Short mmCIF file of C-alpha atoms and ligand atoms in Angstrom, two decimals:
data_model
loop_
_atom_site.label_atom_id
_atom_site.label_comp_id
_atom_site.label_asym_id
_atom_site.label_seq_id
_atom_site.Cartn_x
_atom_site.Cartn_y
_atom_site.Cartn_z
CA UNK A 19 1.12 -19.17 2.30
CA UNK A 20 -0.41 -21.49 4.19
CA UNK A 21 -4.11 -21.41 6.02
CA UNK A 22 -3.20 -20.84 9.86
CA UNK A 23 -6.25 -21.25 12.55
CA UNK A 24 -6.37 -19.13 15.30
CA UNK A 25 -6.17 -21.86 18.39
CA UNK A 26 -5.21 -20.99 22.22
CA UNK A 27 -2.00 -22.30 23.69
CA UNK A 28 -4.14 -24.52 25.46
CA UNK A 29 -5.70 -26.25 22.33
CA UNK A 30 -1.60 -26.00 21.06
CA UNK A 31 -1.02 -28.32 24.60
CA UNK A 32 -4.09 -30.31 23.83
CA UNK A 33 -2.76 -31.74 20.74
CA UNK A 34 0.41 -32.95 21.66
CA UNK A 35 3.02 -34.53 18.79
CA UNK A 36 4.57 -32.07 17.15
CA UNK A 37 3.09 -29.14 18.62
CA UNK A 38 3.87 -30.06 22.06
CA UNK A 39 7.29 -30.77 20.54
CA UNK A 40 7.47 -27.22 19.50
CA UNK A 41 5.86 -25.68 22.35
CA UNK A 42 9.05 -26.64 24.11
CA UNK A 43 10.90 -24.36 22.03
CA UNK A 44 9.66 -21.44 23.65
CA UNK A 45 9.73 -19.89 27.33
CA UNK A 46 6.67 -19.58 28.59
CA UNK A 47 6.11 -15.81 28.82
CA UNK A 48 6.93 -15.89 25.18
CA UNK A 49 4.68 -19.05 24.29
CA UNK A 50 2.09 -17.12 25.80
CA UNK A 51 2.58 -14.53 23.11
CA UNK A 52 1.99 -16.79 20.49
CA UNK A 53 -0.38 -15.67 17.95
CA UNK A 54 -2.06 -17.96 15.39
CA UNK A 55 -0.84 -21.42 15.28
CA UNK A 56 -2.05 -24.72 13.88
CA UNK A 57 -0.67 -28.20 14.62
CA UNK A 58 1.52 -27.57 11.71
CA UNK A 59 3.52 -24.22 12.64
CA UNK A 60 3.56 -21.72 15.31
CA UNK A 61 4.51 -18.10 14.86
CA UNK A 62 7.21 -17.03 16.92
CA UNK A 63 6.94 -13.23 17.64
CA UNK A 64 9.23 -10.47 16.72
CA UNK A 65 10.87 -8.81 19.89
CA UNK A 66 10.92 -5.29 18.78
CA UNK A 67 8.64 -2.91 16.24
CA UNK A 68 5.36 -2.67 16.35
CA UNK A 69 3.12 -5.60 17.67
CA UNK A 70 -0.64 -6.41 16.90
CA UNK A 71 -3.16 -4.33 18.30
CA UNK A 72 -0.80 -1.68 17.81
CA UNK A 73 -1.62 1.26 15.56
CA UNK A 74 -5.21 0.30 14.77
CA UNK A 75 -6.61 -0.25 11.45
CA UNK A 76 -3.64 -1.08 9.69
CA UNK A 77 -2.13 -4.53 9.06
CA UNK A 78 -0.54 -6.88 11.94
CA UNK A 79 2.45 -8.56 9.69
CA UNK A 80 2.55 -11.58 12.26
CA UNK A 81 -1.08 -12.37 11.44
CA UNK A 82 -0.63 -12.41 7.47
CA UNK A 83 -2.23 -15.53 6.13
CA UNK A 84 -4.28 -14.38 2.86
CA UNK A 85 -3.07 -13.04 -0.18
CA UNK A 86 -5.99 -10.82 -1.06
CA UNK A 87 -7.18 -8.51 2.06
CA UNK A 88 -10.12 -9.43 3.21
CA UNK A 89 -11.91 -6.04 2.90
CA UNK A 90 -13.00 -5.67 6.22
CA UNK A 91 -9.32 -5.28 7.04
CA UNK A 92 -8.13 -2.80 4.28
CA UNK A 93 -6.30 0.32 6.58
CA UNK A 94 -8.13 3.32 6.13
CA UNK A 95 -6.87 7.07 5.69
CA UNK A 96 -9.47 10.34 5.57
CA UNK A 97 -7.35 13.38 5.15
CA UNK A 98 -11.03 15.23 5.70
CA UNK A 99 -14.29 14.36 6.66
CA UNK A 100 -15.79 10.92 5.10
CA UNK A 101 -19.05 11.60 3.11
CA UNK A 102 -22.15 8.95 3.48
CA UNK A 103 -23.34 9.03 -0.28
CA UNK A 104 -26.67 8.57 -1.79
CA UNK A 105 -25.87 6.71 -5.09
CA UNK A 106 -29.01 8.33 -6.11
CA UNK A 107 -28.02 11.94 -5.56
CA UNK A 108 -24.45 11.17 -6.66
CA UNK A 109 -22.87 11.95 -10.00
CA UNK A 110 -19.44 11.96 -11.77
CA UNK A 111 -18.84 15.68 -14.19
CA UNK A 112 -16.40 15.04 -16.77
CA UNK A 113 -15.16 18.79 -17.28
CA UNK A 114 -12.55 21.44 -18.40
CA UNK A 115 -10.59 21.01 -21.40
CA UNK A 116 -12.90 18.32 -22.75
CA UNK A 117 -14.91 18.88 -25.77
CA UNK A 118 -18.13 16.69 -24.71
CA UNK A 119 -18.14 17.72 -20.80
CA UNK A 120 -20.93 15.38 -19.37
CA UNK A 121 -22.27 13.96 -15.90
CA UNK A 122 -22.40 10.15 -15.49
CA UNK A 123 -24.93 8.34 -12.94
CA UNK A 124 -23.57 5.27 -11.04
CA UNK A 125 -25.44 3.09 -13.48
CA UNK A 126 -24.19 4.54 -16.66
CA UNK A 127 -20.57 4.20 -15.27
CA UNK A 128 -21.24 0.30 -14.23
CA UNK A 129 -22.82 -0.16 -18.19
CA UNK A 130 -19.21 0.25 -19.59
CA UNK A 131 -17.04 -2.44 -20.15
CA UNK A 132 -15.65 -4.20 -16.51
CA UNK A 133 -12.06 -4.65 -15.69
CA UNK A 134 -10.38 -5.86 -12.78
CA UNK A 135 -7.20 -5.76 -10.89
CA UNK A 136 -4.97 -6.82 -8.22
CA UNK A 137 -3.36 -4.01 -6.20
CA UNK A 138 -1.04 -3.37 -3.53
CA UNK A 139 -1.97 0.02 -2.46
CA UNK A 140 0.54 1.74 0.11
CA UNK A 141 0.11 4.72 1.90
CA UNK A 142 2.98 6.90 0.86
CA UNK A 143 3.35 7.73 4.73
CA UNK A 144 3.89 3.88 5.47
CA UNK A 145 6.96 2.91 7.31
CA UNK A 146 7.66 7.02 8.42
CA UNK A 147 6.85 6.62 11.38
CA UNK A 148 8.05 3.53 13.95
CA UNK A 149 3.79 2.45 14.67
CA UNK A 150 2.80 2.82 11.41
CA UNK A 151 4.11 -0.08 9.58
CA UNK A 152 1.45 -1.56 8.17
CA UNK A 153 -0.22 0.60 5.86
CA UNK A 154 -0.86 -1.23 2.85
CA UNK A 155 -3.23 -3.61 1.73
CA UNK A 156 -3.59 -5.89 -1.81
CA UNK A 157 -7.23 -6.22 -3.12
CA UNK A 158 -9.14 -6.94 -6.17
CA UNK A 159 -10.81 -3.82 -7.49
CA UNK A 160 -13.33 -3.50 -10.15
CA UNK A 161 -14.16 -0.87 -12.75
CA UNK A 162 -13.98 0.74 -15.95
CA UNK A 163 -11.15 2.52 -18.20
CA UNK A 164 -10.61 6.05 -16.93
CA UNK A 165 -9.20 6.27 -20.49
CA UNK A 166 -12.10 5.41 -22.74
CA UNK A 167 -14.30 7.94 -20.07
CA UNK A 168 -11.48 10.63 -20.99
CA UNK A 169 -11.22 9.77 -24.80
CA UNK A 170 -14.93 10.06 -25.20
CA UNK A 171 -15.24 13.58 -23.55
CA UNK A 172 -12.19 14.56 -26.17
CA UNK A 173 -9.53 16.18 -24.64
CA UNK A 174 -8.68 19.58 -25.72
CA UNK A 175 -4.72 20.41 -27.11
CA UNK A 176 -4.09 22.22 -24.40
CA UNK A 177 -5.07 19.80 -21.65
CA UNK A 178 -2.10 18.78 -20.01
CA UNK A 179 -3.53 17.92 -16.25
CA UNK A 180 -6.11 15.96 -14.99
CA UNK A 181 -7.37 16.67 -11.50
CA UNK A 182 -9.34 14.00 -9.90
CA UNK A 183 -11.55 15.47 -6.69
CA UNK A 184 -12.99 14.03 -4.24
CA UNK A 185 -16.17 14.95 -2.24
CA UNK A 186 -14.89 15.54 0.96
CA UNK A 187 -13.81 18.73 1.98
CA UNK A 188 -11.50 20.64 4.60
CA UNK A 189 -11.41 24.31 5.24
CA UNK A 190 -7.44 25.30 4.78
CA UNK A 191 -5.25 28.62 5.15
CA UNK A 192 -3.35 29.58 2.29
CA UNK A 193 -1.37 32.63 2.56
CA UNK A 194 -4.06 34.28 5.00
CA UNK A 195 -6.76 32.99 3.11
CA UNK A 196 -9.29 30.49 4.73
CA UNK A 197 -10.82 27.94 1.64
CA UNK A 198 -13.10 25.49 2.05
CA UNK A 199 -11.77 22.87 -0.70
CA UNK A 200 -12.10 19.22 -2.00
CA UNK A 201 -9.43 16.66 -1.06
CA UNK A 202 -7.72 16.75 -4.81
CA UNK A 203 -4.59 15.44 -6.41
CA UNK A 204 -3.39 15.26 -10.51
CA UNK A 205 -1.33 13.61 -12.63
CA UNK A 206 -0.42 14.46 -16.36
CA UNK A 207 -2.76 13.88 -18.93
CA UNK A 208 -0.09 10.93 -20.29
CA UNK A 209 -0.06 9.38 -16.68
CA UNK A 210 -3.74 9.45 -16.31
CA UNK A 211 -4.34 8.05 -20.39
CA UNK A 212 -2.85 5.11 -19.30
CA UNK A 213 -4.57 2.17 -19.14
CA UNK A 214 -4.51 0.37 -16.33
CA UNK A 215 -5.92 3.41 -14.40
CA UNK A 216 -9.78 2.37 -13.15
CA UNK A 217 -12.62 4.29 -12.12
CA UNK A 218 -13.71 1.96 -9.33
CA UNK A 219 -17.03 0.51 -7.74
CA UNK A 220 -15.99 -3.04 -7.01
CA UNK A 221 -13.53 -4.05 -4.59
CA UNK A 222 -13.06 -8.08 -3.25
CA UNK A 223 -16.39 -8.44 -5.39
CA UNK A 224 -18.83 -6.00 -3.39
CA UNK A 225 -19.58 -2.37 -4.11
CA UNK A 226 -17.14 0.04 -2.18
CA UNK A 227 -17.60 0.38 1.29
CA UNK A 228 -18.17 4.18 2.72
CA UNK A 229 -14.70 4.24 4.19
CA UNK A 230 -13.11 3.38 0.81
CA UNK A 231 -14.49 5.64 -1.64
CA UNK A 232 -18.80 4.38 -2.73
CA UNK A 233 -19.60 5.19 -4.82
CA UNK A 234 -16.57 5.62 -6.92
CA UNK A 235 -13.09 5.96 -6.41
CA UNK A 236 -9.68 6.32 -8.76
CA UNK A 237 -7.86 2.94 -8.94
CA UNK A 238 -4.57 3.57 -9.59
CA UNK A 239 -1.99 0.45 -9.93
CA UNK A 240 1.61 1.42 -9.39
CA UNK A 241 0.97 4.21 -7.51
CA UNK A 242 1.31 5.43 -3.46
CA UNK A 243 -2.31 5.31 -1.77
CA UNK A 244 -2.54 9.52 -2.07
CA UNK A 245 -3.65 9.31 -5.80
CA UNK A 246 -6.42 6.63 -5.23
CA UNK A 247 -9.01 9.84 -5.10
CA UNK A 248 -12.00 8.19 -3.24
CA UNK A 249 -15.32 9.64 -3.12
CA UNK A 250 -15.00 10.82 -6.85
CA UNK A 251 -17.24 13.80 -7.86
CA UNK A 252 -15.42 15.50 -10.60
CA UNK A 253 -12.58 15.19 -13.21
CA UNK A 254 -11.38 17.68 -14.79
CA UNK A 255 -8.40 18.99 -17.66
CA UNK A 256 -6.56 22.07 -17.00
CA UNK A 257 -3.53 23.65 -18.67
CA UNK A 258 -1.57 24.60 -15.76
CA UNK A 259 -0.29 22.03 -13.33
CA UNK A 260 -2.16 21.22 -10.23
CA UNK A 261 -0.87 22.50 -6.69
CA UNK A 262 -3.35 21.29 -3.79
CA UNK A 263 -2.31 20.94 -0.71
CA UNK A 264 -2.12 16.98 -1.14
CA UNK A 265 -0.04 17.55 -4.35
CA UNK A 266 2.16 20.48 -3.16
CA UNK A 267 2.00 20.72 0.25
CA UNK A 268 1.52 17.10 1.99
CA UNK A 269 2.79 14.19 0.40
CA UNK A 270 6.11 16.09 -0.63
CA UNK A 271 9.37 14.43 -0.62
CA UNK A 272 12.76 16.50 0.77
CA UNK A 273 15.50 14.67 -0.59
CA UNK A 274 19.31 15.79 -0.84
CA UNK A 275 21.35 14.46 -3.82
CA UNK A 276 25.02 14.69 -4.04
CA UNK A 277 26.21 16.20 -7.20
CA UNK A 278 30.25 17.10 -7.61
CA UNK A 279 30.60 17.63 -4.02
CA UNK A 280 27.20 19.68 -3.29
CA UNK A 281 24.17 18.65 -1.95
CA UNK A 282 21.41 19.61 -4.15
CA UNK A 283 17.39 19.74 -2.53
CA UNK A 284 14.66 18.46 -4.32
CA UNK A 285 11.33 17.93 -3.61
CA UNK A 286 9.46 15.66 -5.67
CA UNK A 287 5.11 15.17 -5.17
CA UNK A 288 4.74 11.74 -4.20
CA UNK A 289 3.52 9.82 -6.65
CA UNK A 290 4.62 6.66 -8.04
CA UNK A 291 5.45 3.26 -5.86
CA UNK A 292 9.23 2.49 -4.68
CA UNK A 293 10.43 -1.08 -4.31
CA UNK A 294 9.51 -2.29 -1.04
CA UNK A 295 9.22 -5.82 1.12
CA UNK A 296 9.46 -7.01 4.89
CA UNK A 297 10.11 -9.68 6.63
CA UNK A 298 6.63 -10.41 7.85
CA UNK A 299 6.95 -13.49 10.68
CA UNK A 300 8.90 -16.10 11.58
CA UNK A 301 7.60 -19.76 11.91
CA UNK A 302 7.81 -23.24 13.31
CA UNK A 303 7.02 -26.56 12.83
CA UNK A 304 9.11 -27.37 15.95
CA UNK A 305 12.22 -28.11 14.22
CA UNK A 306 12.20 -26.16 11.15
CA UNK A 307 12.24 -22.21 10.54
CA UNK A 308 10.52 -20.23 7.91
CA UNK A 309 10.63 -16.65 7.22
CA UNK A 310 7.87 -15.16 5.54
CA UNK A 311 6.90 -12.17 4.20
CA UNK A 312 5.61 -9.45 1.10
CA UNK A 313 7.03 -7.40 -1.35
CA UNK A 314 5.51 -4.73 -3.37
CA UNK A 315 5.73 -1.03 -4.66
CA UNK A 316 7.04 -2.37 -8.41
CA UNK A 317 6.95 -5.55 -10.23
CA UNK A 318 8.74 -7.91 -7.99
CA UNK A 319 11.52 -10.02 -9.52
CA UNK A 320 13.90 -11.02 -6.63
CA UNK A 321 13.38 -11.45 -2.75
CA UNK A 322 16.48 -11.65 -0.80
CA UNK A 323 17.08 -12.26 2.78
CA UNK A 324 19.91 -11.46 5.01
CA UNK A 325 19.84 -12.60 9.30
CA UNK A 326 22.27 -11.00 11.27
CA UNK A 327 25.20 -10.01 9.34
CA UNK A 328 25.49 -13.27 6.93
CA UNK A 329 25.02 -13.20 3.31
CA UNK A 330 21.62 -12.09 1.32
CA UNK A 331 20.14 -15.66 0.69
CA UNK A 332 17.47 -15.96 -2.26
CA UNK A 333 13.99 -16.14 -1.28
CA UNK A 334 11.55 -18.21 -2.53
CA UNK A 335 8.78 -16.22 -4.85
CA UNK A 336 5.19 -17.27 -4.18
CA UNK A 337 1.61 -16.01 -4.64
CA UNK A 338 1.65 -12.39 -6.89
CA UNK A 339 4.86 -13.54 -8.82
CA UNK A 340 3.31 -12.65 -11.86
CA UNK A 341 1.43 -10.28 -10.86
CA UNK A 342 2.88 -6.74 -11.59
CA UNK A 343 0.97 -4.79 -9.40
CA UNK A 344 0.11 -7.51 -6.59
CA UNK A 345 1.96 -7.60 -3.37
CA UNK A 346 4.10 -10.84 -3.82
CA UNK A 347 4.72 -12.89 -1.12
CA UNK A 348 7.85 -15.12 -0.46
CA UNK A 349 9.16 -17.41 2.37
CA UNK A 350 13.10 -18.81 3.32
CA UNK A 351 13.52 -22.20 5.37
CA UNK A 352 16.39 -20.83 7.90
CA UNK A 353 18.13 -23.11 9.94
CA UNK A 354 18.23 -21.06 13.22
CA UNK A 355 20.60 -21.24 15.99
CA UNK A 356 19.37 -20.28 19.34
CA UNK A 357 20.06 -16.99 20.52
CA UNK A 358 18.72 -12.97 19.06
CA UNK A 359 19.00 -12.62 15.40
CA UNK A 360 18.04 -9.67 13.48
CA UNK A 361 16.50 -10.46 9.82
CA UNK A 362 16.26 -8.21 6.83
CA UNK A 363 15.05 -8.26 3.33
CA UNK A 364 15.28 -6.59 0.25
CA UNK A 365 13.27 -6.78 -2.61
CA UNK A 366 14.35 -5.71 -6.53
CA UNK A 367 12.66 -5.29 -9.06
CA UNK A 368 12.12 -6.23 -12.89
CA UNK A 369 14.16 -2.95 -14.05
CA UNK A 370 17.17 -4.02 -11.44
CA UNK A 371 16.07 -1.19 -9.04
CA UNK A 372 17.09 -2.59 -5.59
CA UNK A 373 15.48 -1.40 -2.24
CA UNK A 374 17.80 0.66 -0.98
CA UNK A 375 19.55 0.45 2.82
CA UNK A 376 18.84 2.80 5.43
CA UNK A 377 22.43 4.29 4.63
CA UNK A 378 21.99 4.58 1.07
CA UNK A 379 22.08 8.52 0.25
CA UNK A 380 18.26 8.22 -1.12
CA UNK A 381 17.02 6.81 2.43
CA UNK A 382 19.75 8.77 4.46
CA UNK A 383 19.19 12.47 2.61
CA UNK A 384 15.11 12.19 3.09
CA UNK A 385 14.28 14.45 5.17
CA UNK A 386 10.35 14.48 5.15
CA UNK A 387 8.57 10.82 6.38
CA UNK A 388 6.68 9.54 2.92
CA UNK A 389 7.68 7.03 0.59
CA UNK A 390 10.37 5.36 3.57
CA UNK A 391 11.27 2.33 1.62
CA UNK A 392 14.46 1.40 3.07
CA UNK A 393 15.00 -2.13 4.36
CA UNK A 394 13.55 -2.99 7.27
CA UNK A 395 15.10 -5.16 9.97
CA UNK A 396 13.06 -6.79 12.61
CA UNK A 397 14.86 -8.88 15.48
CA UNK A 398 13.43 -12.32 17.23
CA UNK A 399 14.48 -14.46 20.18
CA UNK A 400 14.81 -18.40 19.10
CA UNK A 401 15.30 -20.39 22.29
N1 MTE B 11 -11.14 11.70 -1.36
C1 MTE B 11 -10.07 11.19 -0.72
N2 MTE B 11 -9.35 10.21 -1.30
C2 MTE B 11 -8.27 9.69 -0.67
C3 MTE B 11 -7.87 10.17 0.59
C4 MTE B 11 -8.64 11.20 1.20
O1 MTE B 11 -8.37 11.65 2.32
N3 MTE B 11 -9.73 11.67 0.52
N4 MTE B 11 -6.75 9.63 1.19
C5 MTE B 11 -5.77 9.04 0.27
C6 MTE B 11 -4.69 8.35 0.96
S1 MTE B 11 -3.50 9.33 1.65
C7 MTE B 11 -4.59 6.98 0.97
S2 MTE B 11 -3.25 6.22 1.66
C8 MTE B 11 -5.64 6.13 0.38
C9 MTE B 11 -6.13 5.09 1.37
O2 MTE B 11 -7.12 4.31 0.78
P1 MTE B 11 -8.08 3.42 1.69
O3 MTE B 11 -8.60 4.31 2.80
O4 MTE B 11 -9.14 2.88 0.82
O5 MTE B 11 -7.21 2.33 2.25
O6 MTE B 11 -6.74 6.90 -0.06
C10 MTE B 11 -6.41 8.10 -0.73
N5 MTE B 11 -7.60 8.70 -1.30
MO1 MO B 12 -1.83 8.04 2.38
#
């Protein structure tokens, strides 16, 4: 995508050519609206959903221009309070089932072999809600192998859980009992062997901001934001599944599936990423249209794009193609005729999993808000 300035509709007048050229393509009260523009292309807002400066702290679409957020920008979510830690008072226990239970420091974690990778990480609330659309972010994160730290402390044969908490803490009510507990979620001992799961001090480059996790926080690629555990203090391996509040409670999907006539109810923890994209702005040269956006959630094969009710038209793959856990980003040149249009898109990936359509019974039988990946359609004005 390419590098857009942020210049002033004045500095767009100021230049003339083509950007006065283009200029002339919108009314005024809408030209005033314009966002980031250079004398190439203008971006010509969307006329409903959420605008920028909206929910704050998560991404404004319209202003996309770089493939890797920068971190100042990653959207934040605290479930409890967020802990200012003293790497020098700060450990990591390796514990439960484990034959060699140990503490690491910070510097003993950073001494074991570095790995790095490119992740789209989604809150698995995003899109439940009408203002909270932009609640994912793609980053470069740097670690080490939370397998090697779990093959070392030799896992026991009963271990079939590993619980990953964090340091913050929330007092809750269970069944008329008030706990103060960790924020916590699991995974199976297979899920959490595998290895592209990180323990994380890096990300962009620089040691982990407070609001992200420093010292250390679980990097894991292919999966909703929830099981990214930041503020690590302990790992452990049970033999009984795992039912915190952010496994059991929270982050629970209510979905109906018809079977022979019946609608069944399942709830399922949320936990891996669903095929996702949108259509993230529109822009202009002055003569030519372009629709760009993202995709993410799985590894992305195929981008399509559908405005108003016309065909789905290929879109054009571009940064994160090959990336499997990367946001990947893709444009369309559209012709446009003046008048409203709506656009969609839908993203599928390698497997042949499509996104589905708001009608589709997967989208249409949730009843809770996470993991909303249904297609999103966004409508503009072109003069
Ligand atoms: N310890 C801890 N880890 C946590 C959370 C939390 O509240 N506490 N929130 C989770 C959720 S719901 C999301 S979406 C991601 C957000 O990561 P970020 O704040 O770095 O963007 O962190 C996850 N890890
Ligand atoms: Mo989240």
């Amino acid at each position: 995508m390419p590098e857009i300035s942020n210049v002033t509709r004045r500095d767009l007048l100021i230049r003339g050519g083509t950007a006065a050229a283009g200029l002339a393509l919108f009314p005024s009260d809408i030209a005033d609206r314009i966002l980031r523009v250079s004398s190439q292309e203008a971006v010509i807002p969307w006329i409903d959903g959420p605008q920028p400066g909206g929910r704050a702290n998560t991404l404004d679409w319209q202003g996309l221009t770089s493939w890797v957020t920068p971190t100042e920008d990653l959207f934040r979510v605290s479930h409890y309070n967020i802990p200012e830690i003293d790497e020098n008072d700060w450990s990591l226990e390796i514990g439960g089932l484990v034959n060699r239970p140990r503490t690491f420091s910070l510097e003993q974690i950073k001494a074991l072999p570095k790995e790095e990778v490119a992740f789209a990480l989604e809150c698995g609330g995003n899109r439940g809600f009408p203002t909270f659309v932009g609640a994912v972010h793609n980053a470069r994160w740097g670690g080490t192998s939370l397998r090697r730290v779990l093959s070392q402390a030799g896992i026991q044969d009963e271990g079939i859980e590993v619980v990953f908490f964090g340091t913050d803490e929330g007092v809750e009510e269970i069944r008329g009992n008030e706990v103060t507990q960790s924020f916590a979620r699991s995974m199976s001992l297979e899920d959490a062997m595998d290895p592209k799961l990180l323990l994380c001090y890096e990300v962009n480059g620089e040691p982990l901001p407070t609001d992200h996790g420093f010292p250390l926080r679980l990097v894991a690629p292919g999966w909703y934001g929830v099981a990214n555990v930041k503020w690590l203090k302990r790992i452990e391996v049970r033999n009984t599944r795992f039912m915190g509040r952010f496994m059991a409670q929270d982050y629970v999907t209510l979905r109906g599936e018809e079977k022979g006539g019946e609608t069944v109810w399942t709830q399922n923890s949320v936990s891996h990423g669903r095929v996702n994209s949108i259509a993230a702005k529109v822009t202009s040269d002055g003569s030519r249209y372009r629709i760009h956006g993202a995709a993410w959630g799985a590894d992305i094969n195929r981008v399509e794009v559908r405005v108003d009710d016309g065909s789905w038209q290929p879109a054009t793959l571009g940064e994160g193609r090959d990336d499997p856990y990367s946001w990947t980003f893709w444009h369309l040149d559209w012709d446009a005729e003046s008048g409203e249009h709506t656009i969609t898109s839908r993203a599928t990936d390698r497997e042949g999993t499509v996104q589905p359509a708001p009608a589709d019974p997967e989208i249409a039988l949730k009843r809770t808000y996470w993991e909303s990946n249904g297609q999103f359609t966004r409508s503009i004005l072109i003069d």
